[in-house]
Amino acid sequence: MNTTLDTCLSGQYRLKQWLVNTDKSAQDDCSHYDRSHILLVNCGQIIAHIAPAAEDTPDPFTLGSGIELTSDAQSLRATITGQLYRQDGRIWVEDELKIGGDVDFSTGNINFSGNVIIGGGVADLFQVNAKGSIRIAGSVGAAEINAGGDLITSAGILGNGKGRCTAGGLLQCTHASSAALYSGQDVIARRELFGCQVFSSGAVRVEAGALMGGEAVAAGGINCRVLGSVSGSPTIVCAGQDPALAQLARERLPALEAQRQKLQQTRQSVESFLKNAKMLSPAQKEKATEILYEVAQQEAVIQKDLAALHRDWKTSQDRSRSEIRVERMLHAGVTIRFPGLQATTTTDQRGPMRIVPKGADQVALISDFGATRLLAARPFVDPLIQSLSKALNLEK
Amino acid sequence: MKILLVDDSRTMRNIQKKVLGDLGAVEFSEAGDGLEALTAIASTPEGFNLIMVDWNMPNMDGITLISRIREKDKATPLIMATTEAEKSRVMEALKAGVNNYVIKPFTPEMLLEKVKTTLEKLKAVA
């Protein structure tokens, strides 16, 4: 018998034993950052043992969504993974984790398999990890936030040199300073990005303010109102190069190189066998056949990995856009990079303008009013991208 | 497609299985010597589409096995995969009734090519 919200009658059962740990702070070996009063349950987890309730049972309950009775009617089981609530005689599970206030010592670090909604902010040194999206109403301090989907903060990210936010999807905030921001799609700051390390596989957009200090790398181009600062804070922007490619190179090239070396060694051992094939004993011939098979297997693995890398490279190239747009002011001291070249501005330039590579050794600042100014560029090659390009035989 | 792999080396049978798996939907049977192969053939009334045979095996060697098979069955494709590389040995195997001959050491490509060629040739003749 499975009973859900629709069929369960209030007062029919009483709780015999509550099985979900309600307070991690009771555990002495638990870090203060991991202590939490939030109840999280996994799909299929037994939450409580129950018994039939008498008419005068003092603590009857009603089942809400995300919970069912087990077939023997002796226990309650979660039917979804999520946050468990027990309130006013009702028990239910929601697949979205809602935190009314701040993520701090009152909540501990958050690890959740779905979406997370935080009513307040995230305090320094805390972590929020969600496989789904994360929405934060308050500001984020020097914390670590990882969202499988979008990460949207209604306030700012004040990283203080330690904050790190990663989003598989869109990353949006009003402003961010001294934080590392990684996004699989666009990074949008409504007012300002100051002294941040920004890596986006989409575009970086600072809709109403300045991108100043730090570094911003965006596959899909960069768009801001002001680029650089009056004080000349070192600012580097790179458009048209997918930071995910560098990550890809960092992650996969060492393994690929190791595979190649192994293949080389195997080839050498088989070559020495084959040079004297006629002199080999039957057992050695059998062994040589095994090694030849091993070589073929290793080659197939390398080819498969290279094909996957080629696909990722192509996808990245398809979404790349080597253009920077500045609406109001481009300051002196900004290093502008496009794949293969870089230039540094030496004077302030008024916008609106777009900045694009021109040939192999120039960067063009093209005003919306028609004037074009050329900056001398010098070669710039990201060593990781170069290694990847070499591995894929893409170099001319 | 049903293929019988006859070789006293399990590793070699596994290699052949993986390489010949590229031929498509293949059902493999295995035997560690000639006697086991004859049992497998007897218990498979629908027959095999291909039999791969090693020469040197315990209990009954490959050349004896081929002769025994050809006493009753002239049609099933037989390929010998062996370390015996001398011309006289190759001739002996052909006389016994093998359709093709693969000398170890071989690469996966060589084996696959040899098997494909043999099957195509026999199909064309039929």
XYZ file of C-alpha atoms in Angstrom:
522
model
C 0.000 0.000 0.000
C 1.430 3.364 -1.035
C -0.140 6.380 0.517
C 0.426 9.911 -0.698
C -0.897 13.325 0.242
C -4.175 12.691 -1.532
C -5.052 9.507 0.271
C -3.530 9.797 3.703
C -5.793 10.924 6.501
C -4.540 13.186 9.218
C -4.245 11.380 12.533
C -4.186 7.914 11.069
C -0.599 7.284 12.168
C 1.772 8.396 14.871
C 5.556 8.617 14.759
C 7.345 5.807 16.575
C 10.932 6.660 15.711
C 12.350 9.571 13.709
C 15.360 8.363 11.735
C 16.735 11.484 10.087
C 19.547 13.145 11.965
C 18.190 16.490 13.001
C 21.313 18.102 14.314
C 24.789 17.454 12.964
C 26.247 19.748 15.616
C 25.796 16.873 18.049
C 28.682 15.141 16.285
C 31.931 16.204 17.928
C 34.152 15.427 14.928
C 32.081 17.568 12.564
C 33.614 20.845 11.319
C 31.719 23.950 12.370
C 31.318 24.740 8.677
C 29.586 21.402 8.104
C 27.171 21.590 11.052
C 23.660 22.033 9.803
C 20.067 21.953 10.986
C 18.763 21.455 7.466
C 17.290 18.012 6.889
C 18.207 16.515 3.551
C 16.983 13.099 2.441
C 17.662 10.897 -0.537
C 15.036 9.272 -2.714
C 14.143 5.905 -1.163
C 15.504 6.815 2.271
C 13.450 5.609 5.254
C 12.595 8.713 7.250
C 10.694 7.325 10.243
C 9.041 4.253 11.709
C 5.360 4.726 12.428
C 2.422 3.012 14.141
C -1.364 3.281 13.846
C -2.696 6.179 15.862
C -5.416 5.914 18.461
C -8.118 8.566 18.587
C -6.390 10.370 21.418
C -2.881 10.198 19.897
C -1.204 13.449 20.847
C 1.033 13.762 17.795
C -0.732 12.544 14.643
C 0.551 13.654 11.282
C -0.370 14.139 7.688
C 1.807 13.107 4.790
C 2.761 15.744 2.281
C 4.326 15.419 -1.140
C 7.565 13.543 -1.678
C 6.776 10.903 0.976
C 5.009 7.541 0.946
C 4.214 4.752 3.351
C 6.175 1.556 2.885
C 4.181 -1.491 1.759
C 3.991 -2.853 5.338
C 2.689 0.530 6.539
C 5.395 0.547 9.213
C 7.645 3.286 7.851
C 7.791 6.505 5.862
C 9.991 6.705 2.810
C 11.118 9.695 0.711
C 10.059 9.441 -2.935
C 12.332 12.302 -4.047
C 15.711 13.649 -3.012
C 15.360 16.971 -1.283
C 14.734 18.939 1.885
C 12.583 17.314 4.565
C 10.079 19.484 6.400
C 8.152 18.599 9.574
C 5.813 21.350 10.568
C 2.373 21.665 12.188
C 1.642 17.935 12.052
C 2.671 17.644 8.425
C 5.730 15.955 6.897
C 6.888 16.539 3.335
C 9.931 16.695 1.052
C 10.665 19.405 -1.501
C 13.110 18.956 -4.343
C 14.188 22.569 -3.999
C 16.254 23.629 -1.011
C 15.060 26.927 0.431
C 17.126 28.711 3.040
C 15.329 31.659 4.531
C 18.370 33.601 5.694
C 22.118 33.526 5.265
C 24.352 30.539 4.668
C 26.557 30.747 7.739
C 27.172 28.814 10.944
C 23.412 28.432 11.409
C 23.103 26.389 8.224
C 26.610 25.046 7.638
C 27.902 24.318 4.146
C 25.225 23.352 1.653
C 25.434 20.341 -0.637
C 22.277 19.655 -2.588
C 21.304 17.623 -5.601
C 18.649 20.005 -6.913
C 18.070 23.766 -7.016
C 18.941 25.972 -4.054
C 17.272 29.251 -3.137
C 18.973 31.340 -0.489
C 16.968 34.174 1.039
C 20.044 35.898 2.471
C 23.715 35.885 1.531
C 26.649 33.515 1.850
C 29.204 34.264 4.550
C 32.980 34.143 4.082
C 34.556 30.687 3.778
C 31.247 28.815 3.428
C 30.430 26.543 0.510
C 27.253 26.042 -1.470
C 27.232 23.169 -3.949
C 24.163 22.346 -6.013
C 23.710 20.145 -9.038
C 20.901 22.426 -10.148
C 20.725 26.208 -10.125
C 21.455 28.517 -7.199
C 19.654 31.793 -6.520
C 21.003 34.059 -3.822
C 19.096 37.137 -2.651
C 21.938 38.626 -0.615
C 25.611 39.138 -1.219
C 28.254 36.468 -1.495
C 31.465 36.879 0.494
C 34.779 35.069 0.130
C 32.838 31.864 -0.311
C 32.844 28.993 -2.774
C 29.696 28.527 -4.809
C 29.283 25.749 -7.363
C 26.113 25.463 -9.420
C 25.551 22.787 -12.045
C 23.051 25.141 -13.663
C 22.702 28.919 -13.368
C 24.075 30.954 -10.497
C 22.122 34.134 -9.976
C 22.789 36.547 -7.162
C 20.579 39.578 -6.695
C 23.418 41.401 -4.952
C 27.182 41.407 -5.282
C 30.040 38.971 -4.977
C 32.773 40.340 -2.710
C 35.435 37.705 -3.105
C 38.228 39.376 -1.145
C 40.731 37.391 -3.211
C 39.322 34.056 -2.024
C 35.784 33.934 -3.424
C 35.151 31.487 -6.221
C 31.884 31.038 -8.080
C 31.304 28.419 -10.751
C 28.188 27.973 -12.841
C 27.525 25.378 -15.518
C 25.058 27.842 -16.974
C 24.606 31.598 -16.628
C 26.420 33.488 -13.879
C 24.733 36.748 -12.947
C 25.326 39.360 -10.248
C 24.986 43.089 -9.753
C 28.701 43.520 -9.166
C 31.726 41.462 -8.273
C 35.131 42.277 -6.860
C 38.273 40.194 -6.260
C 36.551 36.913 -7.059
C 37.144 34.116 -9.517
C 34.092 33.582 -11.722
C 33.729 30.584 -14.028
C 30.762 30.065 -16.290
C 29.764 27.586 -18.969
C 27.592 30.318 -20.484
C 27.465 34.106 -20.091
C 28.728 36.123 -17.148
C 26.530 39.159 -16.588
C 27.294 41.866 -14.040
C 24.774 44.658 -14.061
C 27.054 47.312 -12.521
C 30.749 46.373 -12.232
C 33.438 43.737 -12.382
C 36.455 44.879 -10.410
C 39.697 42.930 -10.001
C 38.061 39.633 -10.875
C 39.331 36.605 -12.755
C 36.468 35.866 -15.138
C 36.354 32.846 -17.429
C 33.305 32.416 -19.593
C 32.483 29.983 -22.389
C 29.816 32.472 -23.420
C 30.062 36.271 -23.337
C 31.013 38.638 -20.516
C 28.672 41.591 -20.174
C 28.880 44.477 -17.733
C 25.642 46.149 -18.630
C 25.851 49.498 -16.902
C 29.365 49.877 -15.587
C 33.051 49.118 -15.762
C 35.139 46.071 -16.245
C 38.311 47.133 -14.506
C 41.316 45.326 -13.103
C 41.865 41.606 -13.235
C 41.345 39.405 -16.238
C 38.317 38.448 -18.301
C 38.443 35.653 -20.873
C 35.282 35.073 -22.894
C 34.661 32.840 -25.887
C 31.630 34.825 -26.967
C 33.083 38.330 -26.748
C 33.011 41.081 -24.134
C 30.593 43.950 -23.780
C 30.904 46.732 -21.194
C 30.264 50.389 -20.645
C 33.778 51.229 -19.452
C 36.881 49.107 -19.927
C 39.881 49.691 -17.652
C 40.224 52.459 -15.084
C 41.466 56.011 -14.782
C 44.117 54.815 -12.353
C 45.345 52.296 -14.916
C 44.678 49.164 -12.834
C 46.151 46.319 -14.884
C 43.259 44.946 -16.896
C 43.455 42.070 -19.349
C 40.571 41.108 -21.598
C 40.595 38.235 -24.047
C 37.766 37.673 -26.505
C 37.230 34.756 -28.874
C 39.098 32.183 -26.846
C 37.142 29.628 -24.875
C 38.623 29.178 -21.389
C 37.050 25.725 -21.403
C 39.615 24.775 -24.054
C 42.500 25.646 -21.761
C 40.796 23.618 -19.050
C 40.353 20.783 -21.513
C 44.042 20.929 -22.385
C 44.991 20.999 -18.714
C 42.826 17.990 -17.938
C 43.298 15.770 -20.962
C 46.712 16.425 -22.493
C 48.770 14.814 -19.709
C 46.738 11.601 -20.038
C 47.025 11.701 -23.818
C 50.785 12.202 -23.594
C 51.068 9.280 -21.154
C 49.074 7.098 -23.582
C 51.361 8.113 -26.444
C 54.481 7.261 -24.452
C 53.039 3.881 -23.506
C 52.213 3.228 -27.143
C 55.726 4.222 -28.165
C 57.220 1.764 -25.668
C 54.925 -1.036 -26.808
C 55.783 -0.328 -30.439
C 59.496 -0.491 -29.673
C 59.160 -3.850 -27.973
C 57.138 -5.301 -30.852
C 59.516 -3.912 -33.459
C 62.419 -5.779 -31.908
C 60.287 -8.919 -32.077
C 59.302 -8.428 -35.699
C 62.847 -7.685 -36.920
C 63.719 -11.300 -36.181
C 60.306 -12.839 -36.879
C 61.781 -15.930 -38.549
C 63.967 -16.687 -35.537
C 61.131 -16.469 -33.039
C 59.925 -19.490 -31.136
C 56.198 -20.319 -31.371
C 55.707 -18.873 -27.882
C 57.424 -15.629 -28.910
C 55.262 -15.428 -32.035
C 52.154 -15.802 -29.903
C 53.492 -13.085 -27.591
C 54.219 -10.805 -30.542
C 50.613 -11.234 -31.743
C 49.408 -10.217 -28.293
C 51.617 -7.119 -28.317
C 50.438 -6.175 -31.817
C 46.874 -6.423 -30.554
C 47.804 -4.254 -27.559
C 49.284 -1.624 -29.899
C 46.070 -1.598 -31.934
C 44.025 -1.197 -28.770
C 46.165 1.690 -27.518
C 45.996 3.396 -30.907
C 42.205 3.059 -30.873
C 42.016 4.676 -27.416
C 44.209 7.579 -28.525
C 42.194 8.067 -31.710
C 38.965 8.062 -29.706
C 40.330 10.672 -27.281
C 41.610 12.824 -30.139
C 38.235 12.619 -31.889
C 36.495 13.773 -28.693
C 38.986 16.636 -28.343
C 38.400 17.602 -31.992
C 34.655 17.750 -31.366
C 35.130 19.941 -28.283
C 37.528 22.187 -30.204
C 35.048 22.558 -33.051
C 32.172 23.331 -30.670
C 34.310 25.939 -28.984
C 35.377 27.510 -32.284
C 31.751 27.660 -33.431
C 30.698 29.764 -30.454
C 33.767 32.002 -30.402
C 33.413 35.678 -31.149
C 36.541 37.833 -31.315
C 34.936 41.168 -30.522
C 34.925 43.565 -27.593
C 32.352 46.296 -27.373
C 32.850 49.384 -25.212
C 29.942 51.805 -24.913
C 31.524 54.781 -23.188
C 35.272 54.699 -22.425
C 38.295 52.537 -23.126
C 41.075 53.531 -20.759
C 44.823 53.402 -21.269
C 46.664 50.396 -19.870
C 44.208 47.737 -20.965
C 45.713 44.640 -22.558
C 43.424 43.375 -25.293
C 43.855 39.814 -26.455
C 42.398 37.862 -29.323
C 43.468 34.367 -30.329
C 47.094 34.747 -31.457
C 47.682 38.441 -30.746
C 47.551 41.113 -28.088
C 47.781 44.893 -27.877
C 47.842 47.382 -25.041
C 46.036 50.708 -25.081
C 48.243 53.715 -24.414
C 45.618 56.477 -24.376
C 41.976 56.808 -23.371
C 39.465 56.363 -26.205
C 35.833 57.422 -26.142
C 33.145 54.977 -27.182
C 30.904 53.662 -28.419
C 33.229 51.387 -30.299
C 33.945 47.807 -31.139
C 37.395 46.295 -30.936
C 38.373 43.526 -33.332
C 41.576 41.893 -34.579
C 42.851 43.167 -37.899
C 45.202 40.838 -39.697
C 48.001 39.179 -37.781
C 49.534 42.260 -36.178
C 46.915 44.904 -35.511
C 43.872 45.547 -33.380
C 41.219 47.898 -34.753
C 39.173 50.253 -32.572
C 36.158 51.020 -34.755
C 34.019 53.900 -33.529
C 30.263 53.760 -34.095
C 30.733 57.144 -35.760
C 32.996 55.717 -38.435
C 36.563 56.507 -37.324
C 38.982 53.596 -36.991
C 42.156 53.625 -34.936
C 44.719 50.860 -35.246
C 46.831 49.533 -32.403
C 50.046 47.655 -33.111
C 49.695 44.116 -31.801
C 52.251 41.509 -30.847
C 51.880 37.748 -30.926
C 50.187 36.135 -27.981
C 49.884 32.410 -27.604
C 48.333 30.634 -24.671
C 50.732 27.722 -24.101
C 47.898 25.372 -23.133
C 45.911 26.178 -26.251
C 49.079 25.808 -28.317
C 49.716 22.350 -26.827
C 46.149 21.337 -27.567
C 46.369 22.653 -31.102
C 49.620 20.720 -31.582
C 48.096 17.528 -30.213
C 45.230 17.880 -32.662
C 47.564 18.663 -35.591
C 45.797 21.978 -36.096
C 48.960 24.051 -36.406
C 49.904 25.252 -39.846
C 26.975 -15.529 -37.778
C 28.520 -18.353 -35.733
C 32.306 -18.662 -35.406
C 34.215 -21.438 -33.644
C 37.626 -20.422 -32.293
C 39.982 -23.341 -31.702
C 43.208 -22.406 -29.910
C 44.842 -23.684 -26.726
C 45.659 -20.076 -25.713
C 42.736 -18.326 -24.068
C 44.450 -14.963 -24.719
C 44.634 -15.720 -28.428
C 40.962 -16.738 -28.498
C 40.059 -13.490 -26.727
C 42.065 -11.467 -29.243
C 40.371 -13.228 -32.145
C 36.997 -12.728 -30.505
C 37.556 -8.978 -30.140
C 38.966 -8.547 -33.645
C 36.327 -10.667 -35.384
C 33.607 -8.951 -33.388
C 34.007 -6.203 -36.008
C 32.373 -8.510 -38.568
C 28.986 -7.661 -37.088
C 26.591 -9.772 -35.054
C 28.810 -12.741 -34.241
C 28.146 -15.591 -31.845
C 31.415 -17.179 -30.739
C 32.082 -20.700 -29.527
C 35.464 -21.714 -28.181
C 37.537 -24.872 -27.970
C 40.966 -25.426 -26.386
C 41.980 -28.340 -28.634
C 40.865 -30.483 -31.571
C 38.793 -32.878 -29.482
C 36.853 -30.074 -27.810
C 36.317 -28.579 -31.269
C 34.823 -31.821 -32.608
C 32.467 -31.936 -29.613
C 31.432 -28.324 -30.247
C 30.810 -29.083 -33.926
C 28.785 -32.190 -33.089
C 26.621 -30.270 -30.655
C 25.935 -27.495 -33.173
C 23.675 -29.087 -35.804
C 23.150 -25.782 -37.635
C 26.940 -25.643 -38.161
C 29.407 -22.754 -38.036
C 29.934 -20.000 -40.577
C 33.664 -20.005 -39.879
C 36.159 -22.078 -37.888
C 39.517 -20.577 -36.859
C 42.080 -23.286 -36.055
C 45.506 -23.188 -34.371
C 48.035 -25.847 -35.439
C 49.840 -26.796 -32.257
C 47.422 -27.884 -29.559
C 47.322 -30.698 -26.987
C 45.154 -33.848 -27.420
C 44.406 -33.249 -31.102
C 46.367 -30.794 -33.243
C 44.894 -28.459 -35.810
C 45.905 -30.369 -38.923
C 44.232 -33.555 -37.638
C 41.155 -31.574 -36.704
C 40.909 -30.073 -40.188
C 41.226 -33.491 -41.803
C 38.487 -34.859 -39.521
C 36.187 -31.943 -40.313
C 36.766 -32.229 -44.049
C 35.891 -35.950 -43.996
C 32.262 -34.939 -43.482
C 32.067 -31.257 -44.273
C 33.629 -29.642 -47.330
C 31.751 -26.371 -47.075
C 32.478 -24.689 -43.727
C 35.205 -22.036 -44.151
C 38.339 -23.017 -42.199
C 41.214 -20.633 -41.499
C 44.386 -21.726 -39.825
C 46.026 -19.163 -37.540
C 49.401 -20.518 -36.528
C 53.055 -19.871 -35.803
C 54.004 -22.503 -38.420
C 55.418 -20.352 -41.201
C 57.316 -22.812 -43.411
C 56.034 -23.222 -46.956
C 55.759 -26.996 -46.549
C 53.496 -26.518 -43.529
C 51.289 -24.068 -45.406
C 51.000 -26.545 -48.287
C 50.159 -29.343 -45.860
C 47.364 -27.288 -44.322
C 45.959 -26.340 -47.722
C 45.990 -29.984 -48.781
C 44.146 -30.882 -45.576
C 41.427 -28.473 -46.576
C 41.927 -25.010 -45.019
C 40.581 -22.104 -47.021
C 43.192 -19.630 -45.816
C 46.229 -19.371 -43.608
C 47.283 -16.609 -41.145
C 50.797 -16.655 -39.773
C 51.467 -15.429 -36.242
C 52.479 -12.807 -35.345
C 49.635 -10.959 -37.077
C 48.090 -7.545 -36.523
C 44.355 -7.228 -35.886
C 43.987 -5.653 -39.341
C 45.777 -8.572 -41.021
C 43.510 -11.102 -39.318
C 40.330 -9.211 -40.090
C 41.347 -8.670 -43.702
C 42.203 -12.355 -44.170
C 38.876 -13.475 -42.712
C 36.867 -10.965 -44.752
C 38.659 -11.912 -47.972
C 38.107 -15.613 -47.349
C 34.416 -15.227 -46.583
C 33.839 -12.947 -49.578
C 35.700 -15.300 -51.922
C 33.699 -18.298 -50.748
C 30.459 -16.338 -51.004
C 31.290 -15.336 -54.591
C 32.028 -18.931 -55.532
C 28.795 -20.135 -53.969
